[in-house]
Coordinates of C-alpha atoms in Angstrom, one line a residue:
Chain K
X26 CA -25.7 30.4 -19.4
X27 CA -26.5 29.5 -23.0
X28 CA -23.1 28.2 -23.6
X29 CA -23.2 26.0 -20.5
X30 CA -26.5 24.5 -21.5
X31 CA -25.2 23.7 -24.9
X32 CA -22.2 22.1 -23.4
X33 CA -24.3 20.1 -21.1
X34 CA -26.4 18.9 -24.0
X35 CA -23.3 18.0 -25.9
X36 CA -21.9 16.0 -23.0
X37 CA -25.2 14.2 -22.5
X38 CA -25.3 13.4 -26.2
X39 CA -21.8 12.1 -26.2
X40 CA -22.4 9.9 -23.1
X41 CA -25.5 8.5 -24.7
X42 CA -23.8 7.7 -27.9
X43 CA -20.8 6.1 -26.2
X44 CA -22.9 3.9 -24.0
X45 CA -25.0 2.9 -27.1
X46 CA -21.7 2.1 -28.8
X47 CA -20.5 0.2 -25.7
X48 CA -23.4 -2.2 -26.0
X49 CA -22.1 -3.4 -29.3
X50 CA -18.3 -3.1 -28.7
X51 CA -16.4 -5.6 -26.7
X52 CA -12.8 -5.7 -25.4
X53 CA -10.7 -8.9 -25.5
X54 CA -7.2 -9.3 -24.2
X55 CA -4.4 -11.8 -24.9
X56 CA -0.7 -12.2 -24.0
X57 CA 2.2 -13.9 -25.6
X58 CA 2.3 -17.7 -25.6
X59 CA 2.6 -20.2 -28.4
X60 CA -1.0 -21.3 -28.1
X61 CA -2.3 -17.8 -28.2
X62 CA -0.4 -16.3 -31.0
X63 CA -3.2 -17.2 -33.4
X64 CA -5.3 -14.3 -31.9
X65 CA -2.9 -11.8 -33.3
X66 CA -3.1 -13.5 -36.7
X67 CA -6.9 -13.5 -36.5
X68 CA -6.9 -9.8 -36.0
X69 CA -4.2 -9.0 -38.7
X70 CA -5.8 -11.2 -41.3
X71 CA -9.2 -9.7 -40.9
X72 CA -10.8 -13.0 -39.7
X73 CA -11.7 -11.5 -36.4
X74 CA -13.4 -8.4 -38.0
X75 CA -15.2 -10.6 -40.4
X76 CA -16.8 -12.6 -37.5
X77 CA -17.5 -9.5 -35.5
X78 CA -19.3 -7.9 -38.5
X79 CA -21.2 -11.1 -39.1
X80 CA -22.6 -10.9 -35.5
X81 CA -23.1 -7.1 -35.7
X82 CA -20.6 -6.2 -33.1
X83 CA -17.1 -4.6 -32.7
X84 CA -14.3 -6.5 -31.1
X85 CA -11.3 -4.6 -29.8
X86 CA -8.4 -7.1 -29.3
X87 CA -5.5 -5.9 -27.0
X88 CA -2.1 -7.4 -26.4
X89 CA -1.2 -7.1 -22.7
X90 CA 2.5 -7.8 -22.5
X91 CA 2.5 -9.1 -18.9
X92 CA 0.4 -12.3 -18.7
X93 CA -0.7 -12.0 -15.1
X94 CA -1.6 -8.4 -15.6
X95 CA -3.9 -9.4 -18.4
X96 CA -5.7 -11.9 -16.2
X97 CA -6.0 -9.3 -13.4
X98 CA -7.4 -6.7 -15.8
X99 CA -10.0 -9.2 -17.0
X100 CA -10.9 -10.0 -13.4
X101 CA -11.3 -6.3 -12.4
X102 CA -13.7 -5.8 -15.4
X103 CA -11.5 -4.0 -18.0
X104 CA -12.1 -6.8 -20.5
X105 CA -15.0 -9.0 -21.5
X106 CA -12.8 -11.9 -22.4
X107 CA -9.1 -12.9 -22.1
X108 CA -6.7 -15.8 -22.6
X109 CA -5.5 -17.8 -19.6
X110 CA -4.8 -21.3 -18.3
X111 CA -7.3 -23.4 -16.5
X112 CA -5.5 -23.0 -13.1
X113 CA -5.4 -19.2 -13.4
X114 CA -9.0 -19.1 -14.5
X115 CA -10.0 -20.9 -11.3
X116 CA -7.8 -19.0 -8.9
X117 CA -8.1 -15.4 -10.2
X118 CA -11.4 -14.5 -11.8
X119 CA -13.5 -17.5 -10.4
X120 CA -12.0 -17.0 -6.9
X121 CA -12.6 -13.3 -7.3
X122 CA -16.3 -13.9 -7.8
X123 CA -16.4 -13.2 -11.6
X124 CA -18.6 -15.9 -13.2
X125 CA -16.4 -17.1 -16.1
X126 CA -16.8 -19.5 -18.9
X127 CA -14.0 -21.4 -20.6
X128 CA -15.3 -20.6 -24.1
X129 CA -12.5 -22.1 -26.2
X130 CA -10.1 -24.9 -25.1
X131 CA -7.3 -24.0 -27.5
X132 CA -4.7 -26.5 -26.6
X133 CA -2.9 -28.3 -23.8
X134 CA 0.7 -28.0 -22.9
X135 CA 2.4 -31.1 -24.1
X136 CA 6.0 -30.3 -23.2
X137 CA 5.8 -26.5 -23.4
X138 CA 6.4 -26.4 -19.6
X139 CA 9.4 -28.2 -18.2
X140 CA 11.8 -28.7 -15.3
X141 CA 15.5 -28.3 -16.2
X142 CA 18.4 -29.1 -13.9
X143 CA 22.2 -28.9 -14.3
X144 CA 24.2 -32.0 -13.3
X145 CA 21.2 -34.2 -12.7
X146 CA 19.3 -36.7 -14.6
X147 CA 16.0 -37.3 -12.8
X148 CA 13.4 -35.6 -10.7
X149 CA 15.0 -37.2 -7.7
X150 CA 18.0 -35.1 -8.3
X151 CA 16.0 -32.0 -7.5
X152 CA 16.3 -32.9 -3.8
X153 CA 17.9 -30.2 -1.7
X154 CA 18.2 -27.7 -4.6
X155 CA 17.2 -24.1 -5.1
X156 CA 14.3 -24.0 -7.6
X157 CA 13.9 -20.8 -9.7
X158 CA 10.3 -20.4 -10.9
X159 CA 7.3 -18.1 -10.8
X160 CA 5.6 -19.2 -7.5
X161 CA 1.9 -20.0 -7.5
X162 CA 1.8 -20.3 -11.3
X163 CA 1.3 -23.4 -13.5
X164 CA 5.0 -24.0 -13.1
X165 CA 4.5 -24.4 -9.3
X166 CA 1.6 -26.8 -10.0
X167 CA 3.7 -28.8 -12.4
X168 CA 6.6 -29.0 -9.9
X169 CA 4.2 -30.2 -7.2
X170 CA 2.9 -32.9 -9.6
X171 CA 6.4 -33.9 -10.6
X172 CA 7.6 -34.2 -7.0
X173 CA 4.6 -36.2 -5.8
X174 CA 4.8 -38.5 -8.8
X175 CA 8.4 -39.3 -7.7
X176 CA 7.7 -39.6 -4.0
X177 CA 9.1 -36.2 -3.0
X178 CA 7.4 -33.1 -1.6
X179 CA 8.0 -29.4 -1.7
X180 CA 9.8 -29.6 1.6
X181 CA 12.7 -31.3 -0.2
X182 CA 13.4 -28.3 -2.3
X183 CA 13.8 -24.5 -1.8
X184 CA 11.7 -22.4 -4.0
X185 CA 13.0 -18.9 -5.1
X186 CA 10.3 -16.8 -6.7
X187 CA 11.8 -15.6 -10.0
X188 CA 10.2 -13.4 -12.7
X189 CA 9.7 -15.4 -15.9
X190 CA 11.6 -12.6 -17.8
X191 CA 14.8 -13.2 -15.7
X192 CA 14.7 -17.0 -15.3
X193 CA 16.9 -17.8 -18.3
X194 CA 19.6 -15.3 -17.3
X195 CA 19.5 -16.3 -13.6
X196 CA 19.9 -20.0 -14.5
X197 CA 23.1 -19.2 -16.5
X198 CA 24.9 -18.4 -13.3
X199 CA 23.1 -20.3 -10.6
X200 CA 25.0 -23.5 -11.3
X201 CA 23.4 -25.6 -8.5
X202 CA 19.8 -24.4 -9.2
X203 CA 17.0 -26.0 -11.2
X204 CA 14.3 -24.1 -13.1
X205 CA 10.7 -24.6 -13.9
X206 CA 9.4 -22.5 -16.7
X207 CA 7.5 -22.5 -20.0
X208 CA 8.3 -21.6 -23.6
X209 CA 10.0 -19.5 -25.0
X210 CA 12.3 -19.2 -21.9
X211 CA 12.3 -23.0 -21.6
X212 CA 13.9 -23.3 -25.0
X213 CA 16.8 -21.0 -23.9
X214 CA 17.3 -22.7 -20.6
X215 CA 17.5 -26.2 -22.2
X216 CA 20.2 -25.0 -24.6
X217 CA 22.5 -24.1 -21.8
X218 CA 25.6 -26.2 -21.1
X219 CA 25.0 -29.3 -19.0
X220 CA 21.3 -28.7 -18.7
X221 CA 18.9 -31.6 -18.7
X222 CA 15.2 -31.6 -19.0
X223 CA 14.1 -34.0 -16.2
X224 CA 10.3 -33.5 -16.4
X225 CA 7.9 -31.8 -18.7
X226 CA 4.2 -31.3 -19.2
X227 CA 3.9 -34.2 -21.7
X228 CA 4.1 -36.4 -18.6
X229 CA 0.8 -34.9 -17.3
X230 CA -1.0 -34.5 -20.6
X231 CA -4.2 -32.4 -20.6
X232 CA -3.6 -30.9 -17.2
X233 CA -2.4 -27.5 -18.3
X234 CA -5.1 -26.2 -20.6
X235 CA -4.9 -22.9 -22.5
X236 CA -8.2 -21.2 -22.8
X237 CA -10.2 -18.2 -24.0
X238 CA -12.2 -17.2 -21.0
X239 CA -15.3 -15.0 -21.3
X240 CA -17.7 -13.5 -18.7
X241 CA -20.6 -16.0 -18.4
X242 CA -23.1 -13.2 -18.8
X243 CA -21.4 -11.7 -21.8
X244 CA -23.3 -11.1 -25.0
X245 CA -23.9 -14.4 -27.0
X246 CA -22.9 -12.5 -30.1
X247 CA -19.4 -12.0 -28.7
X248 CA -19.1 -15.7 -27.8
X249 CA -20.2 -16.7 -31.3
X250 CA -17.8 -14.3 -33.0
X251 CA -14.8 -15.4 -30.9
X252 CA -15.4 -19.1 -31.5
X253 CA -16.1 -18.6 -35.2
X254 CA -13.0 -16.5 -35.7
X255 CA -10.8 -19.0 -33.7
X256 CA -11.7 -22.0 -35.7
X257 CA -11.4 -20.2 -39.0
X258 CA -7.9 -19.2 -37.8
X259 CA -7.1 -22.8 -36.8
X260 CA -8.1 -23.9 -40.3
X261 CA -5.8 -21.3 -41.8
X262 CA -2.8 -22.4 -39.7
X263 CA -3.3 -26.2 -40.2
X264 CA -5.0 -26.4 -43.6
X265 CA -1.8 -26.6 -45.7
X266 CA -0.7 -24.6 -48.7
X267 CA 0.3 -20.9 -48.9
X268 CA -2.4 -19.8 -46.3
X269 CA -0.8 -22.0 -43.7
X270 CA 2.7 -20.9 -44.5
X271 CA 1.6 -17.3 -44.3
X272 CA -0.2 -17.9 -41.0
X273 CA 2.8 -19.7 -39.4
X274 CA 5.2 -17.0 -40.6
X275 CA 3.0 -14.2 -39.2
X276 CA 2.6 -16.0 -35.8
X277 CA 6.4 -16.7 -35.6
X278 CA 7.0 -13.0 -36.2
X279 CA 4.5 -12.0 -33.6
X280 CA 6.0 -14.4 -31.1
X281 CA 9.4 -12.8 -31.7
X282 CA 11.2 -15.8 -33.1
X283 CA 12.1 -17.7 -36.2
X284 CA 9.7 -20.0 -38.0
X285 CA 11.8 -23.0 -37.0
X286 CA 11.6 -22.0 -33.3
X287 CA 7.9 -21.5 -33.5
X288 CA 7.3 -24.8 -35.2
X289 CA 9.4 -26.5 -32.5
X290 CA 7.1 -24.9 -29.9
X291 CA 4.1 -26.0 -31.8
X292 CA 5.2 -29.7 -31.6
X293 CA 5.1 -29.4 -27.7
X294 CA 1.7 -27.7 -27.9
X295 CA -1.3 -30.0 -28.5
X296 CA -3.4 -27.6 -30.5
X297 CA -7.1 -28.5 -31.0
X298 CA -7.4 -27.4 -34.6
X299 CA -10.9 -28.6 -35.1
X300 CA -13.9 -28.0 -32.7
X301 CA -14.6 -31.7 -32.5
X302 CA -11.2 -32.3 -30.8
X303 CA -11.9 -29.5 -28.3
X304 CA -15.3 -31.0 -27.6
X305 CA -13.8 -34.4 -27.0
X306 CA -11.5 -33.2 -24.3
X307 CA -14.2 -31.1 -22.7
X308 CA -16.4 -34.2 -22.4
X309 CA -13.6 -36.5 -21.2
X310 CA -14.1 -37.5 -17.6
X311 CA -10.3 -36.9 -17.2
X312 CA -11.1 -33.1 -17.3
X313 CA -13.0 -33.5 -14.0
X314 CA -10.1 -35.3 -12.4
X315 CA -7.6 -32.7 -13.7
X316 CA -9.7 -29.8 -12.3
X317 CA -10.0 -31.7 -9.0
X318 CA -6.2 -31.9 -8.8
X319 CA -5.9 -28.3 -9.7
X320 CA -8.4 -27.0 -7.2
X321 CA -6.9 -29.1 -4.4
X322 CA -3.5 -27.7 -5.1
X323 CA -4.8 -24.2 -5.4
X324 CA -6.8 -24.4 -2.1
X325 CA -3.8 -25.8 -0.3
X326 CA -1.7 -22.8 -1.5
X327 CA -4.4 -20.4 -0.3
X328 CA -5.2 -19.2 -3.8
X329 CA -8.9 -19.2 -3.2
X330 CA -8.5 -16.2 -0.8
X331 CA -9.6 -15.7 2.7
X332 CA -13.3 -16.1 2.0
X333 CA -12.9 -19.7 1.0
X334 CA -13.5 -22.1 4.0
X335 CA -12.8 -25.3 2.1
X336 CA -11.8 -26.7 -1.3
X337 CA -15.5 -26.9 -2.2
X338 CA -16.1 -23.2 -1.9
X339 CA -16.0 -22.5 -5.6
X340 CA -18.2 -24.5 -8.0
X341 CA -16.9 -25.8 -11.3
X342 CA -19.4 -26.9 -13.9
X343 CA -18.6 -29.4 -16.7
X344 CA -20.5 -30.0 -20.0
X345 CA -21.8 -33.3 -18.9
X346 CA -23.6 -31.5 -16.0
X347 CA -21.1 -32.8 -13.6
X348 CA -20.2 -30.3 -10.8
X349 CA -17.2 -30.0 -8.5
X350 CA -17.6 -28.0 -5.4
X351 CA -20.5 -25.8 -4.3
X352 CA -23.4 -26.0 -6.9
X353 CA -24.7 -22.7 -5.5
X354 CA -21.5 -20.8 -6.2
X355 CA -20.6 -21.9 -9.7
X356 CA -18.0 -19.5 -11.0
X357 CA -16.1 -21.5 -13.6
X358 CA -18.0 -23.2 -16.4
X359 CA -16.7 -25.4 -19.3
X360 CA -19.4 -24.6 -21.8
X361 CA -19.5 -26.7 -25.0
X362 CA -22.6 -25.3 -26.7
X363 CA -20.9 -22.9 -29.0
X364 CA -18.0 -25.2 -29.8
X365 CA -20.6 -27.8 -30.8
X366 CA -22.3 -25.2 -33.0
X367 CA -19.0 -24.6 -34.7
X368 CA -18.4 -28.4 -35.0
X369 CA -21.8 -28.8 -36.7
X370 CA -21.2 -25.8 -38.9
X371 CA -24.1 -23.8 -37.4
X372 CA -22.3 -20.6 -36.4
Chain S
X15 CA -13.9 44.5 15.1
X16 CA -10.8 43.7 13.2
X17 CA -11.0 40.2 14.5
X18 CA -14.1 39.3 12.5
X19 CA -12.2 40.1 9.3
X20 CA -9.5 37.6 10.1
X21 CA -9.7 34.8 7.6
X22 CA -9.5 31.2 8.8
X23 CA -8.5 29.4 5.6
X24 CA -8.3 31.5 2.4
X25 CA -5.9 34.3 2.1
X26 CA -2.2 34.8 2.7
X27 CA -2.8 36.2 6.2
X28 CA -5.2 33.4 7.2
X29 CA -4.4 31.8 10.6
X30 CA -5.8 28.6 12.0
X31 CA -6.4 27.9 15.6
X32 CA -5.1 24.6 16.9
X33 CA -8.4 22.7 16.7
X34 CA -8.8 23.7 13.0
X35 CA -5.3 22.7 12.2
X36 CA -6.0 19.2 13.5
X37 CA -9.3 19.0 11.6
X38 CA -7.6 20.2 8.4
X39 CA -4.8 17.7 8.8
X40 CA -7.0 14.7 9.3
X41 CA -9.6 15.7 6.6
X42 CA -7.7 14.3 3.5
X43 CA -7.2 11.0 5.4
X44 CA -10.9 10.8 6.3
X45 CA -12.0 11.7 2.7
X46 CA -9.7 9.1 1.3
X47 CA -11.0 6.4 3.7
X48 CA -14.7 7.3 2.9
X49 CA -14.0 7.3 -0.8
X50 CA -12.4 3.9 -0.5
X51 CA -15.1 2.4 1.7
X52 CA -17.8 3.7 -0.6
X53 CA -16.1 2.3 -3.8
X54 CA -15.5 -1.0 -2.0
X55 CA -19.2 -1.1 -1.0
X56 CA -20.3 -0.5 -4.5
X57 CA -18.2 -3.2 -5.9
X58 CA -19.2 -5.7 -3.2
X59 CA -22.9 -5.0 -3.7
X60 CA -22.4 -6.0 -7.3
X61 CA -20.0 -8.9 -6.6
X62 CA -19.7 -10.2 -3.0
X63 CA -16.4 -11.9 -3.9
X64 CA -14.8 -8.9 -5.5
X65 CA -11.0 -8.9 -4.9
X66 CA -10.0 -5.5 -6.2
X67 CA -11.3 -3.4 -3.3
X68 CA -11.5 -5.6 -0.2
X69 CA -13.4 -4.3 2.9
X70 CA -11.6 -3.6 6.2
X71 CA -12.8 -6.9 7.7
X72 CA -11.5 -8.9 4.7
X73 CA -8.1 -7.3 5.1
X74 CA -8.0 -8.1 8.8
X75 CA -9.0 -11.7 8.1
X76 CA -6.3 -12.0 5.4
X77 CA -3.6 -10.4 7.5
X78 CA -4.1 -12.1 10.9
X79 CA -2.8 -15.5 9.8
X80 CA 0.2 -13.8 8.3
X81 CA 0.9 -11.8 11.4
X82 CA -0.1 -14.2 14.3
X83 CA 0.2 -17.8 13.0
X84 CA 3.3 -19.7 12.2
X85 CA 3.6 -20.6 8.6
X86 CA 3.2 -24.4 8.3
X87 CA 6.0 -24.8 5.7
X88 CA 8.6 -22.3 6.9
X89 CA 7.7 -22.2 10.6
X90 CA 8.0 -18.4 10.6
X91 CA 5.5 -15.6 11.2
X92 CA 5.3 -14.5 7.6
X93 CA 4.5 -10.8 8.1
X94 CA 7.3 -10.1 10.6
X95 CA 9.7 -12.3 8.7
X96 CA 9.1 -10.2 5.6
X97 CA 9.5 -6.9 7.5
X98 CA 12.7 -8.0 9.1
X99 CA 14.2 -9.2 5.9
X100 CA 13.3 -6.0 4.0
X101 CA 14.5 -3.7 6.8
X102 CA 17.8 -5.6 7.0
X103 CA 18.4 -5.2 3.3
X104 CA 17.4 -1.5 3.4
X105 CA 19.7 -0.8 6.4
X106 CA 22.7 -2.5 4.9
X107 CA 22.3 -1.0 1.5
X108 CA 21.4 2.6 2.6
X109 CA 23.9 2.5 5.5
X110 CA 26.8 1.6 3.2
X111 CA 25.7 4.1 0.6
X112 CA 25.5 6.8 3.2
X113 CA 29.0 6.2 4.6
X114 CA 30.6 6.0 1.2
X115 CA 28.7 9.1 -0.1
X116 CA 29.6 11.1 3.0
X117 CA 33.3 10.2 2.9
X118 CA 33.9 10.5 -0.8
X119 CA 31.6 13.4 -1.3
X120 CA 33.2 15.4 1.4
X121 CA 36.8 14.7 0.2
X122 CA 35.8 15.6 -3.4
X123 CA 34.4 18.9 -2.1
X124 CA 37.7 19.7 -0.3
X125 CA 40.5 18.2 -2.4
X126 CA 40.8 19.2 -6.0
X127 CA 42.6 16.0 -6.9
X128 CA 39.7 13.9 -5.6
X129 CA 37.4 16.3 -7.4
X130 CA 39.1 15.9 -10.8
X131 CA 39.2 12.1 -10.4
X132 CA 35.7 11.5 -9.0
X133 CA 33.7 14.4 -10.5
X134 CA 33.0 13.2 -14.0
X135 CA 32.8 9.5 -12.9
X136 CA 30.2 10.2 -10.2
X137 CA 28.1 12.3 -12.5
X138 CA 28.3 9.5 -15.1
X139 CA 27.3 6.8 -12.6
X140 CA 24.5 8.9 -11.2
X141 CA 22.9 8.9 -14.7
X142 CA 22.7 5.1 -15.0
X143 CA 19.1 4.1 -14.2
X144 CA 19.7 1.5 -11.4
X145 CA 16.7 -0.6 -12.4
X146 CA 18.2 -1.1 -15.8
X147 CA 21.2 -2.7 -14.0
X148 CA 19.1 -5.2 -12.2
X149 CA 19.4 -8.1 -14.7
X150 CA 23.2 -7.5 -14.8
X151 CA 23.4 -7.5 -11.0
X152 CA 21.4 -10.8 -10.8
X153 CA 23.7 -12.4 -13.3
X154 CA 26.9 -11.3 -11.7
X155 CA 26.0 -11.4 -8.0
X156 CA 23.4 -14.2 -8.0
X157 CA 19.8 -14.2 -6.6
X158 CA 20.9 -14.0 -2.9
X159 CA 21.1 -11.0 -0.6
X160 CA 24.1 -9.4 -2.3
X161 CA 22.4 -8.4 -5.5
X162 CA 19.5 -6.7 -3.6
X163 CA 21.8 -4.8 -1.3
X164 CA 24.0 -3.8 -4.3
X165 CA 21.0 -2.4 -6.1
X166 CA 20.0 -0.2 -3.2
X167 CA 23.6 0.9 -2.8
X168 CA 24.0 1.8 -6.5
X169 CA 20.6 3.5 -6.5
X170 CA 21.3 5.6 -3.5
X171 CA 25.0 6.3 -3.3
X172 CA 25.7 8.5 -6.3
X173 CA 22.8 10.8 -5.6
X174 CA 23.8 11.3 -2.0
X175 CA 27.4 11.6 -3.0
X176 CA 26.7 14.5 -5.4
X177 CA 24.5 16.2 -2.8
X178 CA 27.2 16.1 -0.1
X179 CA 29.8 17.2 -2.6
X180 CA 27.8 20.2 -3.5
X181 CA 27.1 21.0 0.2
X182 CA 30.8 20.8 0.8
X183 CA 31.6 23.1 -2.1
X184 CA 29.1 25.6 -0.7
X185 CA 31.0 26.1 2.5
X186 CA 32.6 29.6 2.6
X187 CA 36.3 29.5 1.6
X188 CA 37.1 31.8 4.5
X189 CA 36.8 28.8 6.8
X190 CA 39.6 27.1 5.0
X191 CA 41.8 30.1 5.1
X192 CA 41.2 30.7 8.8
X193 CA 41.9 27.1 9.7
X194 CA 45.2 27.1 7.8
X195 CA 46.3 30.5 9.2
X196 CA 45.6 29.3 12.7
X197 CA 47.9 26.4 12.1
X198 CA 45.4 23.7 11.3
X199 CA 46.3 20.8 8.9
X200 CA 44.4 19.6 5.9
X201 CA 42.9 16.8 7.8
X202 CA 42.0 19.0 10.7
X203 CA 40.0 21.1 8.2
X204 CA 38.2 18.1 6.8
X205 CA 37.4 16.4 10.1
X206 CA 37.1 19.2 12.6
X207 CA 35.6 22.0 10.4
X208 CA 33.8 20.5 7.4
X209 CA 32.5 17.2 8.8
X210 CA 30.6 18.6 11.8
X211 CA 28.8 21.1 9.5
X212 CA 28.0 18.4 6.9
X213 CA 26.6 15.8 9.4
X214 CA 23.1 17.4 9.9
X215 CA 22.9 18.2 6.2
X216 CA 23.8 14.6 5.3
X217 CA 20.9 13.4 7.5
X218 CA 18.6 15.5 5.3
X219 CA 20.1 13.9 2.3
X220 CA 19.6 10.5 3.8
X221 CA 15.9 11.3 4.5
X222 CA 15.3 12.5 1.0
X223 CA 16.8 9.3 -0.5
X224 CA 15.0 6.8 1.7
X225 CA 12.0 6.9 -0.7
X226 CA 14.1 5.9 -3.6
X227 CA 15.9 3.3 -1.6
X228 CA 12.5 1.6 -0.8
X229 CA 11.7 1.6 -4.5
X230 CA 14.9 -0.3 -5.3
X231 CA 14.4 -2.7 -2.4
X232 CA 10.9 -3.6 -3.6
X233 CA 12.0 -3.9 -7.2
X234 CA 14.9 -6.2 -6.3
X235 CA 12.6 -8.4 -4.1
X236 CA 10.0 -8.6 -6.9
X237 CA 12.4 -10.2 -9.3
X238 CA 14.0 -13.1 -7.4
X239 CA 13.4 -13.7 -3.7
X240 CA 12.2 -16.0 -0.9
X241 CA 11.0 -13.4 1.5
X242 CA 10.5 -9.6 2.0
X243 CA 7.7 -7.1 1.8
X244 CA 8.2 -6.6 -2.0
X245 CA 8.4 -10.4 -2.5
X246 CA 5.0 -10.9 -0.8
X247 CA 3.3 -8.2 -2.8
X248 CA 4.5 -9.5 -6.1
X249 CA 3.7 -13.1 -5.1
X250 CA 0.1 -12.5 -4.1
X251 CA -0.4 -10.2 -7.0
X252 CA -0.6 -13.5 -9.0
X253 CA -4.1 -14.0 -7.6
X254 CA -5.1 -10.4 -7.1
X255 CA -5.0 -10.6 -3.3
X256 CA -5.6 -7.0 -2.6
X257 CA -6.6 -7.9 0.9
X258 CA -2.9 -8.6 1.5
X259 CA -1.4 -6.0 -0.9
X260 CA -3.2 -3.0 0.6
X261 CA -2.1 -3.6 4.2
X262 CA 1.4 -4.3 3.1
X263 CA 1.6 -1.0 1.2
X264 CA 0.2 0.8 4.2
X265 CA 2.8 -0.9 6.4
X266 CA 5.6 0.1 4.0
X267 CA 4.4 3.7 4.1
X268 CA 4.2 3.6 7.9
X269 CA 7.7 2.2 8.1
X270 CA 9.0 4.9 5.7
X271 CA 7.3 7.6 7.7
X272 CA 8.6 6.3 11.0
X273 CA 12.2 6.1 9.7
X274 CA 12.0 9.6 8.4
X275 CA 10.5 10.8 11.7
X276 CA 13.2 9.1 13.8
X277 CA 16.0 10.7 11.6
X278 CA 14.4 14.1 12.0
X279 CA 14.1 13.7 15.8
X280 CA 17.7 12.4 16.0
X281 CA 19.0 15.4 14.0
X282 CA 17.2 17.9 16.1
X283 CA 18.5 16.3 19.3
X284 CA 22.1 16.0 18.2
X285 CA 22.4 19.2 16.1
X286 CA 20.0 21.7 17.6
X287 CA 22.1 24.6 16.1
X288 CA 21.3 23.4 12.6
X289 CA 17.5 23.6 13.2
X290 CA 17.6 27.2 14.2
X291 CA 18.5 27.7 17.8
X292 CA 18.7 25.9 21.1
X293 CA 15.4 24.1 21.0

């Protein structure tokens, strides 16, 4: 009897302390992609811890090896923040009712995503071919954009859903097929014999955005710490000198490639190294147009789920108070306030 | 009264009347359903658009267009098209694996020459994890049907083969001696004595390996595909559409259960002697 009471007290004390701890500890996830490698560096270099300490919190950064799994884990509530693209932020957490904020616009893909075909020279040559790609991903979105810009539609091709891990190997033997993929597999695919890049994301600049997304109701200290750590990391990787060399070397290693490969990928990634540049794209009216294209594509593919009756079901809010879709159901927000604080040096 | 001492549930001598058996059998299902609905309700009170645990009505709403409406792009009924595609792959892969396993396994069990040649090799092949072969299969056989069927075959055949080989070896040697002394030939022994005894046993082997075959089917469809039950699950996983995934998993379970049941009934009907008597 005595023992069990002691045990009960101990358990209660443990639960109290862990919940008290939980209020100050936050979990953030990321996955491998050129534009997200800085997060690993932010952690290893101590920059992330420095900003967490400054805000009186703890940040637990986790690498989730499978990209889509990381977004799903964020959506189901395992993480407070996670890296993802603008399209996935809209179709997974926002469509799943998780009010999310695009806290950091890290970069846009400027050639990091591409369409490669063997024995063809233009997008028109895709007609009638098998297309290997991850269906319903940004690759699918880019294919739809490429086809429509060239007067074709998805009916003109046959899509084979192929895991991104196997795309490069599959393309090596599917001599008639074309692929749509992103870096690093894109780099391997392009190097194959007879392969031609017929379209890439630099033809639709600013449409594939890579973000750090956070729950809208998350603790403001977490938001400040993440933005602060990010721009300090950006400074390290672009500021020149030994610090930059170290940072690039560390990121190349974390990405699993050579420095030359990583630098090549950086040239097709339009990084926003300073908060002012990220603020500029967030305020550009083009962002609203892009999100309109993205949401129309997503709704047409059924990615909003069965609850959504029309394309306006989910509201998207922009910094200039412009709203797309239902203003009563805003689930994706582009919030500039903390980026502006970073820009003005007030973090 | 002795009867009042009779235990209903606990105890090695406990006996359950029929009504209690039915209740006990359904209880875990009901508990699972209640737990699910409760958890779904909790999550939906917090977030009405929650995708992780959809309610029953959401699943019905998500599934009905897949089941009863023609897909605009492909012109097929998605759910039935997926089911048919998957069942075809499973039938071809497992069917071929079964025939090869039965024939080679039986001959290995009877003829020492076959045994010496096939024994080490089949043991070796059975140790290769089939899923690790998947990338190689896709490169050598392409992303069409062949690679998927081959994966199921490679996954199922060696295990079934070894099982049938062991069953053959376990037959009493007296049967061979008797067959030969009565003037039977080698092949008469194999096809008139061994095979009839192995057939019901091989159906058990088949039943036990169906689960693994499903696993290989789903894995192959997840990697490169244009239709199939596994394809759909991994496709809609991209946007966490549990309202489609959960019914699909339930459907796969039901199909597996039905196949197993049909094989059991078939075996009882054709080989009543194997199941303990004339029933």
